[in-house]
């Protein structure tokens, strides 16, 4: 199916996934974010780019943290923000997803930031808006099922570029529960698009999906092997529900095999950076000594995340809709 | 009891019900809304009419959809909006409704948008504010029990005028569960006030209240009879709880007798419009072919609803309080 | 432990407790609040003092009323406000309190308004921010456990000064469940710091803590004795959960012994004022005739509360952080 995130001029009208996104658009987002990083340091942290625009945070799945980052980004762009926790709303009255979308679009919404437990929901929404010529509404995917979390992927790229300057000579390792991680998927697409020569994935067989090699990724089950000589380590959060399930023996066992300890970190390059999308499970996937250590860039990721979301929102809002 | 929604100059200081509202005030609201419709199309959708005013959305009954429309309308008027879901708040601590109201008024509130499961609650609040000379606070009824939903009634009138130009020669049919519908009640009051010569109500005996004829309404139990030659069809939402109750055999049976299908729609005038307050139960009270068809004006209703709420809020805020 | 609320210049960088706060700072807050009282009366109730600042309402314990007062105060200072109900958020995902704090601080937060069921939580947060040199974030305690509710204490002082002009010759009685009341604790610290010559506490033995005399307070178990000749009566709310517990026989019994009736009020000075932090239990700790009577200043307390919170927020935001 045609990807509806680009308009007929090849510009970004929705952000749904990093898969298939041209390198030039990724760079444009990172460069735009760069200009917003300094705004957040100023006394008055607002720019009027989205003044008078109505941004709807449509969270069909609860996520206070992600919703907050988008809410802040929207307000720093001077948009009006409406938070809708849709689980508690019309869907409980039996209204269909697309009726809800049409209804909100009819209120002259300018943007939907969508979080949904079902993979593909933001795609479905964007396609419907395009099909029904409701081109004034832009969709930003804030995480859908196991599919994609593109703004997280982009802020990870921003962070890597910030510390490593470019992507040409890097070895990047993604560690943990890749199977259930939309973050991992978005990171892999971004890293390969940007030309990172070696992307590694490290995890137990039960938590890695098939087909990773076809995505251009090297697979490791032994963490010590996988960390050797890497420049960037992206730790994934281990969902609580996995720890007691059939996929893993226990959190302690997991930490023994895949927890990032100071000793293991020494296997990476001396200037390697450690990333984590948060929230962290200290003592499960990451040791506190690493999380709070000098190589961790986990809090800068959060800071850059605001700027990246401001960039994405201002870019899609500036591109008129309309399919090829 | 004296209706507290008009001040001693006969101006609208609260909007509580359409019943008894002079035709001139209804027209003033529709005309004001008309000027706001164009604002919502502009690049910057804000006007500073309520800048610095504090609007409280007091939702004693949950309704994300209606709350959202008022929140957007408030923000487009540049007001500060505070959302209070009161069920989860002080009332659970045993505070009385009027103590809560006095408390919020003491914070220098300018407007309360009130949704309440009990008929008459907004009336009680407005009367209390008048009696205690707290004239700086204006009340807008966002739906109370089975009593009234005046902004829905007004946006329905706006929609009818938009498509039919005037009210003088129309036949309007309201179809469905009139017994439990505050929308129906507000629509009937508005239509008769505006001089619509024939207002019909169509529904099963179990879902129609007594006394409709005294309101100037023609009652039909056979939908095919009732739809003949009408200009406007207002479909009502069938509440889920009715479908399994004693009042109705089943949703399927209901649809067979009172669902709006393309075939039935042909009984109306060829240029008849189809309205629905939302959220729709497709396949229960309305067929998807009608809901998505060329005669449906359901989404324009939503768009006009924002403008009508902006009009109501700016009008009441501009009229000083004080009883006769 | 060193109190982290003052910076190395002795200025208020966080507001955590009134205990140990210099008299000059309390007066500075009251005087600043005074200038904000008039703003709330104006047509446009906003000042741009916190424009572009991000204020986070971190409510780990639900309190719609207090959250609303801070939200209004923030908006009238033109800040961007983000409401976070943290119980429903990351802590449920197992993230530690301080990781949540670091995360939000990394979003370039300017202020955390913190409500927490655990005494000392805002103190812990402020100390952590100071220790980690995150000096751009200011903490305001909106109530922690049984420990402190400093903005309530300050608004009570504002109210007393408003009606009694100064604190030098007053007798103030605090009546009720002092044991579980953070309001009582903050009031006692404020009153003694401001030099009120006689502070009384009235309540049953089961609801008074030990050590009151060391705080400079006179203890009464007989309400009629305790009210004699007082200038100010501060009634405390009786929590519902106490009424059915082992500490009290019943709400009716409590009212008989400690409810403020018109007859009892006559024991105080004729111009005595009656205060209550709200929400009131009418007929439990206070008779409606008193609550609605001419000596009650309960609603003015609410109005002054907004101004006092605006004062606190603008003062701490203006003082750069950094420990001695």
mmCIF file of N, CA, C and O in Angstrom, chain B residues 5-6 12 14-15 17-18 21-37 150-151 153-155 157-158 161 304 307-316 319:
data_model
loop_
_atom_site.group_PDB
_atom_site.id
_atom_site.type_symbol
_atom_site.label_atom_id
_atom_site.label_comp_id
_atom_site.label_asym_id
_atom_site.label_seq_id
_atom_site.Cartn_x
_atom_site.Cartn_y
_atom_site.Cartn_z
ATOM 1 N N UNK B 5 -31.901 32.994 33.297
ATOM 2 C CA UNK B 5 -30.879 33.136 32.260
ATOM 3 C C UNK B 5 -30.836 34.533 31.635
ATOM 4 O O UNK B 5 -29.850 34.875 31.000
ATOM 5 N N UNK B 6 -31.871 35.306 31.856
ATOM 6 C CA UNK B 6 -31.858 36.677 31.335
ATOM 7 C C UNK B 6 -31.617 37.664 32.473
ATOM 8 O O UNK B 6 -32.126 37.490 33.586
ATOM 9 N N UNK B 12 -28.991 37.843 27.616
ATOM 10 C CA UNK B 12 -28.606 36.487 28.011
ATOM 11 C C UNK B 12 -27.366 36.532 28.902
ATOM 12 O O UNK B 12 -26.261 36.801 28.438
ATOM 13 N N UNK B 14 -26.878 33.828 31.262
ATOM 14 C CA UNK B 14 -26.559 32.396 31.325
ATOM 15 C C UNK B 14 -27.320 31.749 30.170
ATOM 16 O O UNK B 14 -28.370 32.243 29.763
ATOM 17 N N UNK B 15 -26.808 30.603 29.670
ATOM 18 C CA UNK B 15 -27.622 29.837 28.734
ATOM 19 C C UNK B 15 -27.983 28.517 29.393
ATOM 20 O O UNK B 15 -27.129 27.652 29.589
ATOM 21 N N UNK B 17 -31.476 26.953 28.881
ATOM 22 C CA UNK B 17 -32.455 26.196 28.098
ATOM 23 C C UNK B 17 -32.930 27.072 26.956
ATOM 24 O O UNK B 17 -32.851 28.296 27.032
ATOM 25 N N UNK B 18 -33.411 26.421 25.906
ATOM 26 C CA UNK B 18 -33.987 27.193 24.804
ATOM 27 C C UNK B 18 -35.444 27.522 25.099
ATOM 28 O O UNK B 18 -36.013 28.450 24.532
ATOM 29 N N UNK B 21 -36.719 31.154 25.457
ATOM 30 C CA UNK B 21 -35.728 32.099 24.941
ATOM 31 C C UNK B 21 -36.358 32.899 23.796
ATOM 32 O O UNK B 21 -36.922 32.320 22.872
ATOM 33 N N UNK B 22 -36.283 34.236 23.832
ATOM 34 C CA UNK B 22 -36.893 35.018 22.750
ATOM 35 C C UNK B 22 -36.227 34.717 21.407
ATOM 36 O O UNK B 22 -35.027 34.457 21.345
ATOM 37 N N UNK B 23 -37.031 34.748 20.379
ATOM 38 C CA UNK B 23 -36.538 34.509 19.028
ATOM 39 C C UNK B 23 -35.362 35.439 18.684
ATOM 40 O O UNK B 23 -34.392 35.029 18.040
ATOM 41 N N UNK B 24 -35.428 36.670 19.170
ATOM 42 C CA UNK B 24 -34.370 37.634 18.837
ATOM 43 C C UNK B 24 -33.021 37.197 19.405
ATOM 44 O O UNK B 24 -31.975 37.410 18.795
ATOM 45 N N UNK B 25 -33.032 36.596 20.589
ATOM 46 C CA UNK B 25 -31.767 36.127 21.166
ATOM 47 C C UNK B 25 -31.232 34.929 20.387
ATOM 48 O O UNK B 25 -30.031 34.831 20.121
ATOM 49 N N UNK B 26 -32.130 34.049 19.985
ATOM 50 C CA UNK B 26 -31.670 32.913 19.173
ATOM 51 C C UNK B 26 -31.027 33.422 17.890
ATOM 52 O O UNK B 26 -29.928 32.993 17.512
ATOM 53 N N UNK B 27 -31.667 34.353 17.235
ATOM 54 C CA UNK B 27 -31.100 34.895 15.998
ATOM 55 C C UNK B 27 -29.774 35.605 16.262
ATOM 56 O O UNK B 27 -28.831 35.519 15.461
ATOM 57 N N UNK B 28 -29.686 36.298 17.369
ATOM 58 C CA UNK B 28 -28.425 36.983 17.700
ATOM 59 C C UNK B 28 -27.295 35.963 17.850
ATOM 60 O O UNK B 28 -26.168 36.190 17.377
ATOM 61 N N UNK B 29 -27.599 34.824 18.486
ATOM 62 C CA UNK B 29 -26.576 33.780 18.633
ATOM 63 C C UNK B 29 -26.181 33.218 17.275
ATOM 64 O O UNK B 29 -24.989 33.080 16.961
ATOM 65 N N UNK B 30 -27.185 32.928 16.444
ATOM 66 C CA UNK B 30 -26.866 32.357 15.129
ATOM 67 C C UNK B 30 -26.060 33.342 14.276
ATOM 68 O O UNK B 30 -25.112 32.953 13.594
ATOM 69 N N UNK B 31 -26.410 34.603 14.348
ATOM 70 C CA UNK B 31 -25.681 35.590 13.551
ATOM 71 C C UNK B 31 -24.247 35.756 14.051
ATOM 72 O O UNK B 31 -23.310 35.895 13.258
ATOM 73 N N UNK B 32 -24.089 35.739 15.380
ATOM 74 C CA UNK B 32 -22.739 35.848 15.933
ATOM 75 C C UNK B 32 -21.913 34.619 15.538
ATOM 76 O O UNK B 32 -20.737 34.732 15.167
ATOM 77 N N UNK B 33 -22.530 33.444 15.612
ATOM 78 C CA UNK B 33 -21.833 32.210 15.230
ATOM 79 C C UNK B 33 -21.346 32.294 13.792
ATOM 80 O O UNK B 33 -20.249 31.836 13.457
ATOM 81 N N UNK B 34 -22.180 32.892 12.973
ATOM 82 C CA UNK B 34 -21.841 33.019 11.565
ATOM 83 C C UNK B 34 -20.496 33.726 11.377
ATOM 84 O O UNK B 34 -19.682 33.338 10.536
ATOM 85 N N UNK B 35 -20.235 34.731 12.175
ATOM 86 C CA UNK B 35 -18.960 35.445 12.054
ATOM 87 C C UNK B 35 -17.797 34.587 12.555
ATOM 88 O O UNK B 35 -16.649 34.781 12.161
ATOM 89 N N UNK B 36 -18.077 33.630 13.440
ATOM 90 C CA UNK B 36 -17.004 32.774 13.946
ATOM 91 C C UNK B 36 -16.706 31.597 13.008
ATOM 92 O O UNK B 36 -15.631 31.016 13.079
ATOM 93 N N UNK B 37 -17.665 31.227 12.170
ATOM 94 C CA UNK B 37 -17.412 30.111 11.258
ATOM 95 C C UNK B 37 -16.197 30.402 10.390
ATOM 96 O O UNK B 37 -15.350 29.533 10.173
ATOM 97 N N UNK B 150 -28.954 22.956 25.290
ATOM 98 C CA UNK B 150 -29.279 24.105 24.429
ATOM 99 C C UNK B 150 -28.250 24.403 23.343
ATOM 100 O O UNK B 150 -28.640 24.817 22.247
ATOM 101 N N UNK B 151 -26.953 24.196 23.598
ATOM 102 C CA UNK B 151 -26.006 24.501 22.516
ATOM 103 C C UNK B 151 -26.161 23.508 21.360
ATOM 104 O O UNK B 151 -25.946 23.871 20.202
ATOM 105 N N UNK B 153 -29.088 22.228 20.519
ATOM 106 C CA UNK B 153 -30.265 22.743 19.841
ATOM 107 C C UNK B 153 -29.922 23.929 18.941
ATOM 108 O O UNK B 153 -30.398 24.027 17.802
ATOM 109 N N UNK B 154 -29.072 24.813 19.440
ATOM 110 C CA UNK B 154 -28.716 25.997 18.650
ATOM 111 C C UNK B 154 -27.871 25.640 17.432
ATOM 112 O O UNK B 154 -28.043 26.218 16.355
ATOM 113 N N UNK B 155 -26.947 24.696 17.607
ATOM 114 C CA UNK B 155 -26.140 24.322 16.433
ATOM 115 C C UNK B 155 -26.999 23.596 15.411
ATOM 116 O O UNK B 155 -26.757 23.709 14.192
ATOM 117 N N UNK B 157 -30.093 24.429 14.845
ATOM 118 C CA UNK B 157 -30.783 25.528 14.146
ATOM 119 C C UNK B 157 -29.837 26.216 13.163
ATOM 120 O O UNK B 157 -30.224 26.572 12.045
ATOM 121 N N UNK B 158 -28.599 26.392 13.583
ATOM 122 C CA UNK B 158 -27.614 27.000 12.672
ATOM 123 C C UNK B 158 -27.500 26.170 11.399
ATOM 124 O O UNK B 158 -27.488 26.707 10.279
ATOM 125 N N UNK B 161 -30.616 26.497 9.206
ATOM 126 C CA UNK B 161 -30.645 27.787 8.501
ATOM 127 C C UNK B 161 -29.606 27.820 7.389
ATOM 128 O O UNK B 161 -29.849 28.358 6.307
ATOM 129 N N UNK B 304 -20.101 23.657 12.803
ATOM 130 C CA UNK B 304 -20.922 24.792 13.223
ATOM 131 C C UNK B 304 -21.029 24.830 14.756
ATOM 132 O O UNK B 304 -21.151 25.906 15.357
ATOM 133 N N UNK B 307 -18.503 27.066 16.387
ATOM 134 C CA UNK B 307 -18.820 28.488 16.195
ATOM 135 C C UNK B 307 -19.992 28.912 17.077
ATOM 136 O O UNK B 307 -19.989 30.009 17.656
ATOM 137 N N UNK B 308 -20.995 28.048 17.192
ATOM 138 C CA UNK B 308 -22.160 28.377 18.021
ATOM 139 C C UNK B 308 -21.749 28.492 19.492
ATOM 140 O O UNK B 308 -22.198 29.397 20.210
ATOM 141 N N UNK B 309 -20.865 27.602 19.938
ATOM 142 C CA UNK B 309 -20.423 27.680 21.338
ATOM 143 C C UNK B 309 -19.560 28.917 21.577
ATOM 144 O O UNK B 309 -19.637 29.543 22.628
ATOM 145 N N UNK B 310 -18.735 29.264 20.589
ATOM 146 C CA UNK B 310 -17.985 30.518 20.710
ATOM 147 C C UNK B 310 -18.955 31.695 20.830
ATOM 148 O O UNK B 310 -18.749 32.615 21.624
ATOM 149 N N UNK B 311 -20.017 31.660 20.025
ATOM 150 C CA UNK B 311 -21.001 32.744 20.057
ATOM 151 C C UNK B 311 -21.672 32.832 21.423
ATOM 152 O O UNK B 311 -21.763 33.912 22.021
ATOM 153 N N UNK B 312 -22.135 31.698 21.923
ATOM 154 C CA UNK B 312 -22.826 31.703 23.215
ATOM 155 C C UNK B 312 -21.898 32.227 24.318
ATOM 156 O O UNK B 312 -22.274 33.078 25.124
ATOM 157 N N UNK B 313 -20.674 31.726 24.335
ATOM 158 C CA UNK B 313 -19.758 32.137 25.404
ATOM 159 C C UNK B 313 -19.419 33.617 25.315
ATOM 160 O O UNK B 313 -19.357 34.302 26.338
ATOM 161 N N UNK B 314 -19.190 34.096 24.108
ATOM 162 C CA UNK B 314 -18.820 35.514 24.026
ATOM 163 C C UNK B 314 -20.026 36.407 24.332
ATOM 164 O O UNK B 314 -19.865 37.483 24.915
ATOM 165 N N UNK B 315 -21.218 35.951 23.995
ATOM 166 C CA UNK B 315 -22.404 36.771 24.276
ATOM 167 C C UNK B 315 -22.682 36.821 25.780
ATOM 168 O O UNK B 315 -22.851 37.906 26.352
ATOM 169 N N UNK B 316 -22.720 35.676 26.441
ATOM 170 C CA UNK B 316 -23.038 35.731 27.878
ATOM 171 C C UNK B 316 -21.940 36.469 28.645
ATOM 172 O O UNK B 316 -22.218 37.204 29.593
ATOM 173 N N UNK B 319 -22.524 40.200 28.713
ATOM 174 C CA UNK B 319 -23.709 40.751 29.375
ATOM 175 C C UNK B 319 -23.542 40.712 30.884
ATOM 176 O O UNK B 319 -23.351 39.647 31.460
#
